[in-house]
């Protein structure tokens, strides 16, 4: 919201990220239904609707929704196979679910008066930690202690191997941090920029055409970013899965 006060124009672009209870004004508890849980639930319903309703009546000449789902399916399956290998396909349902949830959460967050759940680090960190724990468990389950070979670069000179191993371990545990912050930061930045332009448009009168054009341009860019960030999160998941399945350098 933008307000004209004695101190000038006040724009609060971060207000849109405040988590609020759906019912009442009481304190937030872990079980309190909030605007974030509402839009995450709507994202899940959107995924189910898109994947199920578009394929209930499959035809040789696909309808537009069926074509979209088939293209997404083929694209993601090829990506998993090319990055993680054929043995990574057994985890394809999980990877596609992650992609669809993030993509639809990002896109639904562009609806006016909606809430972008993926702009919160709590949500993206939960997704990233799930990936981190899963690939670590898969790595040890498949290779045992041999999974630790991921951190030992045998092709490097022997004196450098312990140093490189320490760097690799640190890099491995930083993965969920970078994985989550990248998604949340990109979603938050674009939405905040739109809110700033909207604040100027609300007080500039005839001159509001400039920020309105800027809003339209940024909005189109944000739609592209919403899909790209879902892709980036998913392909990094495939890279981490590849390390778990094939830890040898």
PDB file of C-alpha atoms in Angstrom:
ATOM      1  CA  UNK A   1       0.000   0.000   0.000  1.00  0.00           C
ATOM      2  CA  UNK A   2       1.201   3.497  -0.778  1.00  0.00           C
ATOM      3  CA  UNK A   3       0.276   6.483   1.376  1.00  0.00           C
ATOM      4  CA  UNK A   4       1.001  10.208   1.013  1.00  0.00           C
ATOM      5  CA  UNK A   5       2.141  11.630   4.358  1.00  0.00           C
ATOM      6  CA  UNK A   6       4.121  14.558   5.654  1.00  0.00           C
ATOM      7  CA  UNK A   7       7.286  12.583   5.104  1.00  0.00           C
ATOM      8  CA  UNK A   8       6.419  11.914   1.465  1.00  0.00           C
ATOM      9  CA  UNK A   9       5.477   8.733  -0.313  1.00  0.00           C
ATOM     10  CA  UNK A  10       5.450   5.602   1.846  1.00  0.00           C
ATOM     11  CA  UNK A  11       5.456   2.288   0.038  1.00  0.00           C
ATOM     12  CA  UNK A  12       5.452  -0.993   1.931  1.00  0.00           C
ATOM     13  CA  UNK A  13       6.240  -3.700  -0.640  1.00  0.00           C
ATOM     14  CA  UNK A  14       6.959  -6.333   2.016  1.00  0.00           C
ATOM     15  CA  UNK A  15       3.481  -6.186   3.558  1.00  0.00           C
ATOM     16  CA  UNK A  16       2.247  -8.662   0.939  1.00  0.00           C
ATOM     17  CA  UNK A  17       4.467 -11.363   2.458  1.00  0.00           C
ATOM     18  CA  UNK A  18       3.013 -11.134   5.972  1.00  0.00           C
ATOM     19  CA  UNK A  19       1.486 -14.414   7.097  1.00  0.00           C
ATOM     20  CA  UNK A  20      -1.987 -13.864   8.561  1.00  0.00           C
ATOM     21  CA  UNK A  21      -4.483 -16.246  10.160  1.00  0.00           C
ATOM     22  CA  UNK A  22      -7.502 -17.045   8.024  1.00  0.00           C
ATOM     23  CA  UNK A  23      -9.881 -16.771  10.959  1.00  0.00           C
ATOM     24  CA  UNK A  24      -9.658 -14.133  13.659  1.00  0.00           C
ATOM     25  CA  UNK A  25      -6.644 -12.110  14.749  1.00  0.00           C
ATOM     26  CA  UNK A  26      -5.170 -14.376  17.394  1.00  0.00           C
ATOM     27  CA  UNK A  27      -1.512 -15.406  17.648  1.00  0.00           C
ATOM     28  CA  UNK A  28      -0.138 -17.784  15.056  1.00  0.00           C
ATOM     29  CA  UNK A  29       0.451 -21.358  16.150  1.00  0.00           C
ATOM     30  CA  UNK A  30       1.904 -24.254  14.138  1.00  0.00           C
ATOM     31  CA  UNK A  31      -1.655 -25.514  13.511  1.00  0.00           C
ATOM     32  CA  UNK A  32      -3.218 -22.129  12.650  1.00  0.00           C
ATOM     33  CA  UNK A  33      -4.716 -21.996   9.118  1.00  0.00           C
ATOM     34  CA  UNK A  34      -3.088 -19.047   7.373  1.00  0.00           C
ATOM     35  CA  UNK A  35      -3.061 -17.376   3.975  1.00  0.00           C
ATOM     36  CA  UNK A  36       0.099 -19.366   3.236  1.00  0.00           C
ATOM     37  CA  UNK A  37      -1.500 -22.748   3.982  1.00  0.00           C
ATOM     38  CA  UNK A  38      -4.563 -21.740   1.967  1.00  0.00           C
ATOM     39  CA  UNK A  39      -2.563 -20.976  -1.170  1.00  0.00           C
ATOM     40  CA  UNK A  40      -0.390 -24.047  -0.755  1.00  0.00           C
ATOM     41  CA  UNK A  41      -3.564 -26.129  -0.567  1.00  0.00           C
ATOM     42  CA  UNK A  42      -4.897 -24.387  -3.677  1.00  0.00           C
ATOM     43  CA  UNK A  43      -1.612 -25.182  -5.438  1.00  0.00           C
ATOM     44  CA  UNK A  44      -1.986 -28.866  -4.570  1.00  0.00           C
ATOM     45  CA  UNK A  45      -5.576 -28.845  -5.818  1.00  0.00           C
ATOM     46  CA  UNK A  46      -4.441 -27.122  -9.012  1.00  0.00           C
ATOM     47  CA  UNK A  47      -1.804 -29.826  -9.582  1.00  0.00           C
ATOM     48  CA  UNK A  48      -4.372 -32.581  -9.040  1.00  0.00           C
ATOM     49  CA  UNK A  49      -6.909 -30.876 -11.294  1.00  0.00           C
ATOM     50  CA  UNK A  50      -4.408 -30.317 -14.092  1.00  0.00           C
ATOM     51  CA  UNK A  51      -2.944 -33.823 -14.024  1.00  0.00           C
ATOM     52  CA  UNK A  52      -6.154 -35.780 -13.477  1.00  0.00           C
ATOM     53  CA  UNK A  53      -8.866 -33.819 -15.241  1.00  0.00           C
ATOM     54  CA  UNK A  54      -6.766 -33.284 -18.351  1.00  0.00           C
ATOM     55  CA  UNK A  55      -6.125 -37.015 -18.725  1.00  0.00           C
ATOM     56  CA  UNK A  56      -9.518 -38.475 -17.816  1.00  0.00           C
ATOM     57  CA  UNK A  57     -10.529 -38.614 -21.464  1.00  0.00           C
ATOM     58  CA  UNK A  58      -7.306 -39.286 -23.292  1.00  0.00           C
ATOM     59  CA  UNK A  59      -7.498 -39.125 -27.058  1.00  0.00           C
ATOM     60  CA  UNK A  60      -5.141 -39.731 -29.972  1.00  0.00           C
ATOM     61  CA  UNK A  61      -5.681 -36.096 -30.904  1.00  0.00           C
ATOM     62  CA  UNK A  62      -5.085 -34.526 -27.486  1.00  0.00           C
ATOM     63  CA  UNK A  63      -7.038 -31.605 -26.133  1.00  0.00           C
ATOM     64  CA  UNK A  64      -5.115 -28.515 -25.109  1.00  0.00           C
ATOM     65  CA  UNK A  65      -4.888 -29.456 -21.387  1.00  0.00           C
ATOM     66  CA  UNK A  66      -3.843 -33.009 -22.289  1.00  0.00           C
ATOM     67  CA  UNK A  67      -1.200 -31.676 -24.658  1.00  0.00           C
ATOM     68  CA  UNK A  68       0.203 -29.384 -21.964  1.00  0.00           C
ATOM     69  CA  UNK A  69       0.442 -32.244 -19.453  1.00  0.00           C
ATOM     70  CA  UNK A  70       2.047 -34.570 -21.993  1.00  0.00           C
ATOM     71  CA  UNK A  71       4.620 -31.936 -22.912  1.00  0.00           C
ATOM     72  CA  UNK A  72       5.472 -31.341 -19.244  1.00  0.00           C
ATOM     73  CA  UNK A  73       5.700 -35.088 -18.643  1.00  0.00           C
ATOM     74  CA  UNK A  74       7.976 -35.686 -21.634  1.00  0.00           C
ATOM     75  CA  UNK A  75      10.170 -32.693 -20.859  1.00  0.00           C
ATOM     76  CA  UNK A  76      10.707 -33.654 -17.218  1.00  0.00           C
ATOM     77  CA  UNK A  77      11.201 -37.348 -17.963  1.00  0.00           C
ATOM     78  CA  UNK A  78      13.870 -36.568 -20.537  1.00  0.00           C
ATOM     79  CA  UNK A  79      15.539 -34.159 -18.121  1.00  0.00           C
ATOM     80  CA  UNK A  80      15.650 -36.734 -15.304  1.00  0.00           C
ATOM     81  CA  UNK A  81      17.034 -39.412 -17.623  1.00  0.00           C
ATOM     82  CA  UNK A  82      19.673 -37.143 -19.161  1.00  0.00           C
ATOM     83  CA  UNK A  83      20.877 -35.751 -15.812  1.00  0.00           C
ATOM     84  CA  UNK A  84      20.451 -38.599 -13.330  1.00  0.00           C
ATOM     85  CA  UNK A  85      20.520 -41.559 -15.717  1.00  0.00           C
ATOM     86  CA  UNK A  86      17.965 -44.270 -16.375  1.00  0.00           C
ATOM     87  CA  UNK A  87      18.098 -45.467 -12.765  1.00  0.00           C
ATOM     88  CA  UNK A  88      16.922 -42.008 -11.745  1.00  0.00           C
ATOM     89  CA  UNK A  89      13.576 -42.573 -13.467  1.00  0.00           C
ATOM     90  CA  UNK A  90      12.280 -44.516 -10.469  1.00  0.00           C
ATOM     91  CA  UNK A  91      12.199 -41.172  -8.638  1.00  0.00           C
ATOM     92  CA  UNK A  92      10.475 -39.376 -11.509  1.00  0.00           C
ATOM     93  CA  UNK A  93       7.016 -39.167  -9.821  1.00  0.00           C
ATOM     94  CA  UNK A  94       8.521 -37.271  -6.892  1.00  0.00           C
ATOM     95  CA  UNK A  95      10.501 -34.925  -9.131  1.00  0.00           C
ATOM     96  CA  UNK A  96       7.486 -34.152 -11.299  1.00  0.00           C
ATOM     97  CA  UNK A  97       5.373 -33.503  -8.194  1.00  0.00           C
ATOM     98  CA  UNK A  98       7.963 -31.031  -6.887  1.00  0.00           C
ATOM     99  CA  UNK A  99       8.110 -29.232 -10.226  1.00  0.00           C
ATOM    100  CA  UNK A 100       4.330 -28.994 -10.581  1.00  0.00           C
ATOM    101  CA  UNK A 101       3.836 -27.756  -7.015  1.00  0.00           C
ATOM    102  CA  UNK A 102       6.498 -25.054  -7.295  1.00  0.00           C
ATOM    103  CA  UNK A 103       5.422 -23.960 -10.781  1.00  0.00           C
ATOM    104  CA  UNK A 104       1.741 -23.657  -9.871  1.00  0.00           C
ATOM    105  CA  UNK A 105       2.517 -21.991  -6.519  1.00  0.00           C
ATOM    106  CA  UNK A 106       4.605 -19.417  -8.376  1.00  0.00           C
ATOM    107  CA  UNK A 107       1.971 -18.835 -11.067  1.00  0.00           C
ATOM    108  CA  UNK A 108      -0.967 -18.648  -8.644  1.00  0.00           C
ATOM    109  CA  UNK A 109       1.031 -16.110  -6.642  1.00  0.00           C
ATOM    110  CA  UNK A 110       0.779 -13.735  -9.594  1.00  0.00           C
ATOM    111  CA  UNK A 111      -2.997 -13.483  -9.199  1.00  0.00           C
ATOM    112  CA  UNK A 112      -3.903 -10.107  -7.643  1.00  0.00           C
ATOM    113  CA  UNK A 113      -4.648 -10.354  -3.899  1.00  0.00           C
ATOM    114  CA  UNK A 114      -3.168 -13.874  -3.773  1.00  0.00           C
ATOM    115  CA  UNK A 115      -0.255 -15.081  -1.647  1.00  0.00           C
ATOM    116  CA  UNK A 116       3.004 -16.526  -2.972  1.00  0.00           C
ATOM    117  CA  UNK A 117       3.888 -19.373  -0.623  1.00  0.00           C
ATOM    118  CA  UNK A 118       7.225 -19.951  -2.363  1.00  0.00           C
ATOM    119  CA  UNK A 119       8.364 -16.449  -1.403  1.00  0.00           C
ATOM    120  CA  UNK A 120       8.773 -17.690   2.178  1.00  0.00           C
ATOM    121  CA  UNK A 121      11.995 -19.369   3.174  1.00  0.00           C
ATOM    122  CA  UNK A 122      10.060 -21.703   5.503  1.00  0.00           C
ATOM    123  CA  UNK A 123       8.329 -23.272   2.496  1.00  0.00           C
ATOM    124  CA  UNK A 124      11.332 -23.414   0.184  1.00  0.00           C
ATOM    125  CA  UNK A 125      13.580 -24.651   3.011  1.00  0.00           C
ATOM    126  CA  UNK A 126      11.158 -27.498   3.706  1.00  0.00           C
ATOM    127  CA  UNK A 127      11.272 -28.462   0.021  1.00  0.00           C
ATOM    128  CA  UNK A 128      15.069 -28.181  -0.123  1.00  0.00           C
ATOM    129  CA  UNK A 129      15.599 -30.153   3.100  1.00  0.00           C
ATOM    130  CA  UNK A 130      13.309 -32.892   1.817  1.00  0.00           C
ATOM    131  CA  UNK A 131      15.477 -33.178  -1.289  1.00  0.00           C
ATOM    132  CA  UNK A 132      18.695 -33.033   0.756  1.00  0.00           C
ATOM    133  CA  UNK A 133      17.643 -35.720   3.229  1.00  0.00           C
ATOM    134  CA  UNK A 134      16.166 -37.911   0.497  1.00  0.00           C
ATOM    135  CA  UNK A 135      19.244 -37.944  -1.741  1.00  0.00           C
ATOM    136  CA  UNK A 136      21.519 -38.495   1.266  1.00  0.00           C
ATOM    137  CA  UNK A 137      19.465 -41.490   2.398  1.00  0.00           C
ATOM    138  CA  UNK A 138      19.386 -42.820  -1.169  1.00  0.00           C
ATOM    139  CA  UNK A 139      23.146 -42.423  -1.462  1.00  0.00           C
ATOM    140  CA  UNK A 140      23.913 -44.358   1.716  1.00  0.00           C
ATOM    141  CA  UNK A 141      21.206 -46.962   1.019  1.00  0.00           C
ATOM    142  CA  UNK A 142      22.593 -47.661  -2.444  1.00  0.00           C
ATOM    143  CA  UNK A 143      26.328 -47.413  -1.777  1.00  0.00           C
ATOM    144  CA  UNK A 144      26.804 -47.646   1.975  1.00  0.00           C
ATOM    145  CA  UNK A 145      30.001 -45.937   3.081  1.00  0.00           C
ATOM    146  CA  UNK A 146      30.990 -45.855  -0.583  1.00  0.00           C
ATOM    147  CA  UNK A 147      28.742 -42.805  -0.852  1.00  0.00           C
ATOM    148  CA  UNK A 148      31.491 -40.877   0.936  1.00  0.00           C
ATOM    149  CA  UNK A 149      33.480 -41.230  -2.293  1.00  0.00           C
ATOM    150  CA  UNK A 150      31.474 -38.218  -3.441  1.00  0.00           C
ATOM    151  CA  UNK A 151      33.752 -36.088  -1.271  1.00  0.00           C
ATOM    152  CA  UNK A 152      37.044 -37.757  -2.168  1.00  0.00           C
ATOM    153  CA  UNK A 153      38.409 -36.515  -5.491  1.00  0.00           C
ATOM    154  CA  UNK A 154      40.727 -39.333  -6.494  1.00  0.00           C
ATOM    155  CA  UNK A 155      41.823 -37.564  -9.692  1.00  0.00           C
ATOM    156  CA  UNK A 156      43.389 -34.691  -7.711  1.00  0.00           C
ATOM    157  CA  UNK A 157      47.000 -34.771  -6.416  1.00  0.00           C
ATOM    158  CA  UNK A 158      47.179 -36.664  -3.136  1.00  0.00           C
ATOM    159  CA  UNK A 159      48.257 -33.684  -0.945  1.00  0.00           C
ATOM    160  CA  UNK A 160      45.228 -31.695  -2.147  1.00  0.00           C
ATOM    161  CA  UNK A 161      42.651 -34.409  -1.604  1.00  0.00           C
ATOM    162  CA  UNK A 162      41.998 -33.747   2.128  1.00  0.00           C
ATOM    163  CA  UNK A 163      41.571 -30.024   1.476  1.00  0.00           C
ATOM    164  CA  UNK A 164      39.254 -30.667  -1.461  1.00  0.00           C
ATOM    165  CA  UNK A 165      37.325 -33.207   0.605  1.00  0.00           C
ATOM    166  CA  UNK A 166      36.706 -30.566   3.285  1.00  0.00           C
ATOM    167  CA  UNK A 167      35.519 -28.111   0.634  1.00  0.00           C
ATOM    168  CA  UNK A 168      33.244 -30.761  -0.890  1.00  0.00           C
ATOM    169  CA  UNK A 169      31.695 -31.557   2.515  1.00  0.00           C
ATOM    170  CA  UNK A 170      31.039 -27.871   3.201  1.00  0.00           C
ATOM    171  CA  UNK A 171      29.589 -27.454  -0.281  1.00  0.00           C
ATOM    172  CA  UNK A 172      27.333 -30.462   0.236  1.00  0.00           C
ATOM    173  CA  UNK A 173      25.811 -29.116   3.442  1.00  0.00           C
ATOM    174  CA  UNK A 174      25.341 -25.659   1.928  1.00  0.00           C
ATOM    175  CA  UNK A 175      23.164 -27.163  -0.813  1.00  0.00           C
ATOM    176  CA  UNK A 176      19.797 -26.880   0.985  1.00  0.00           C
ATOM    177  CA  UNK A 177      20.587 -23.269   1.915  1.00  0.00           C
ATOM    178  CA  UNK A 178      21.327 -22.156  -1.642  1.00  0.00           C
ATOM    179  CA  UNK A 179      18.560 -24.383  -2.996  1.00  0.00           C
ATOM    180  CA  UNK A 180      15.923 -22.690  -0.840  1.00  0.00           C
ATOM    181  CA  UNK A 181      17.181 -19.093  -0.815  1.00  0.00           C
ATOM    182  CA  UNK A 182      17.449 -18.956  -4.610  1.00  0.00           C
ATOM    183  CA  UNK A 183      13.772 -19.762  -5.085  1.00  0.00           C
ATOM    184  CA  UNK A 184      12.418 -17.620  -2.241  1.00  0.00           C
ATOM    185  CA  UNK A 185      14.645 -14.649  -3.094  1.00  0.00           C
ATOM    186  CA  UNK A 186      13.671 -14.571  -6.757  1.00  0.00           C
ATOM    187  CA  UNK A 187       9.965 -14.808  -6.031  1.00  0.00           C
ATOM    188  CA  UNK A 188      10.092 -12.151  -3.328  1.00  0.00           C
ATOM    189  CA  UNK A 189      12.155  -9.666  -5.349  1.00  0.00           C
ATOM    190  CA  UNK A 190       9.838  -9.602  -8.358  1.00  0.00           C
ATOM    191  CA  UNK A 191       6.663  -9.262  -6.305  1.00  0.00           C
ATOM    192  CA  UNK A 192       8.196  -6.475  -4.243  1.00  0.00           C
ATOM    193  CA  UNK A 193       9.139  -4.605  -7.422  1.00  0.00           C
ATOM    194  CA  UNK A 194       5.578  -4.859  -8.751  1.00  0.00           C
ATOM    195  CA  UNK A 195       4.249  -3.497  -5.444  1.00  0.00           C
ATOM    196  CA  UNK A 196       6.646  -0.535  -5.596  1.00  0.00           C
ATOM    197  CA  UNK A 197       5.521   0.386  -9.124  1.00  0.00           C
ATOM    198  CA  UNK A 198       1.890  -0.035  -8.058  1.00  0.00           C
ATOM    199  CA  UNK A 199       2.493   2.351  -5.175  1.00  0.00           C
ATOM    200  CA  UNK A 200       3.790   5.025  -7.556  1.00  0.00           C
ATOM    201  CA  UNK A 201       0.920   4.412  -9.977  1.00  0.00           C
ATOM    202  CA  UNK A 202      -1.581   5.081  -7.193  1.00  0.00           C
ATOM    203  CA  UNK A 203      -0.382   8.628  -6.532  1.00  0.00           C
ATOM    204  CA  UNK A 204       0.957   9.910  -9.860  1.00  0.00           C
ATOM    205  CA  UNK A 205      -2.332  10.741 -11.544  1.00  0.00           C
ATOM    206  CA  UNK A 206      -1.926  11.114 -15.316  1.00  0.00           C
ATOM    207  CA  UNK A 207       1.748  10.235 -15.021  1.00  0.00           C
ATOM    208  CA  UNK A 208       0.760   6.795 -13.708  1.00  0.00           C
ATOM    209  CA  UNK A 209       1.000   5.429 -17.250  1.00  0.00           C
ATOM    210  CA  UNK A 210       4.761   4.991 -16.817  1.00  0.00           C
ATOM    211  CA  UNK A 211       4.613   2.771 -13.698  1.00  0.00           C
ATOM    212  CA  UNK A 212       1.617   0.910 -15.166  1.00  0.00           C
ATOM    213  CA  UNK A 213       3.653   0.026 -18.254  1.00  0.00           C
ATOM    214  CA  UNK A 214       6.497  -1.000 -15.934  1.00  0.00           C
ATOM    215  CA  UNK A 215       4.097  -3.209 -13.959  1.00  0.00           C
ATOM    216  CA  UNK A 216       2.952  -4.935 -17.153  1.00  0.00           C
ATOM    217  CA  UNK A 217       6.549  -5.543 -18.223  1.00  0.00           C
ATOM    218  CA  UNK A 218       7.643  -6.848 -14.825  1.00  0.00           C
ATOM    219  CA  UNK A 219       4.504  -8.975 -14.576  1.00  0.00           C
ATOM    220  CA  UNK A 220       5.338 -10.682 -17.858  1.00  0.00           C
ATOM    221  CA  UNK A 221       8.913 -11.185 -16.671  1.00  0.00           C
ATOM    222  CA  UNK A 222       7.655 -12.627 -13.379  1.00  0.00           C
ATOM    223  CA  UNK A 223       5.558 -15.189 -15.228  1.00  0.00           C
ATOM    224  CA  UNK A 224       8.712 -16.328 -17.011  1.00  0.00           C
ATOM    225  CA  UNK A 225      10.696 -16.292 -13.748  1.00  0.00           C
ATOM    226  CA  UNK A 226       7.981 -18.375 -12.045  1.00  0.00           C
ATOM    227  CA  UNK A 227       8.495 -21.194 -14.542  1.00  0.00           C
ATOM    228  CA  UNK A 228      12.277 -20.813 -14.747  1.00  0.00           C
ATOM    229  CA  UNK A 229      12.665 -21.022 -10.964  1.00  0.00           C
ATOM    230  CA  UNK A 230      10.569 -24.193 -10.871  1.00  0.00           C
ATOM    231  CA  UNK A 231      12.847 -25.607 -13.574  1.00  0.00           C
ATOM    232  CA  UNK A 232      16.037 -24.541 -11.757  1.00  0.00           C
ATOM    233  CA  UNK A 233      14.883 -26.102  -8.481  1.00  0.00           C
ATOM    234  CA  UNK A 234      13.967 -29.311 -10.293  1.00  0.00           C
ATOM    235  CA  UNK A 235      17.136 -29.665 -12.346  1.00  0.00           C
ATOM    236  CA  UNK A 236      19.270 -29.073  -9.226  1.00  0.00           C
ATOM    237  CA  UNK A 237      17.258 -31.839  -7.570  1.00  0.00           C
ATOM    238  CA  UNK A 238      18.198 -34.087 -10.502  1.00  0.00           C
ATOM    239  CA  UNK A 239      21.878 -33.120 -10.147  1.00  0.00           C
ATOM    240  CA  UNK A 240      21.828 -33.975  -6.432  1.00  0.00           C
ATOM    241  CA  UNK A 241      20.061 -37.254  -7.224  1.00  0.00           C
ATOM    242  CA  UNK A 242      22.776 -38.054  -9.761  1.00  0.00           C
ATOM    243  CA  UNK A 243      25.412 -37.538  -7.058  1.00  0.00           C
ATOM    244  CA  UNK A 244      23.538 -39.969  -4.818  1.00  0.00           C
ATOM    245  CA  UNK A 245      23.221 -42.605  -7.545  1.00  0.00           C
ATOM    246  CA  UNK A 246      26.709 -42.116  -9.017  1.00  0.00           C
ATOM    247  CA  UNK A 247      28.948 -40.622  -6.317  1.00  0.00           C
ATOM    248  CA  UNK A 248      32.250 -41.437  -8.016  1.00  0.00           C
ATOM    249  CA  UNK A 249      34.148 -38.463  -9.419  1.00  0.00           C
TER     250      UNK A 249
END
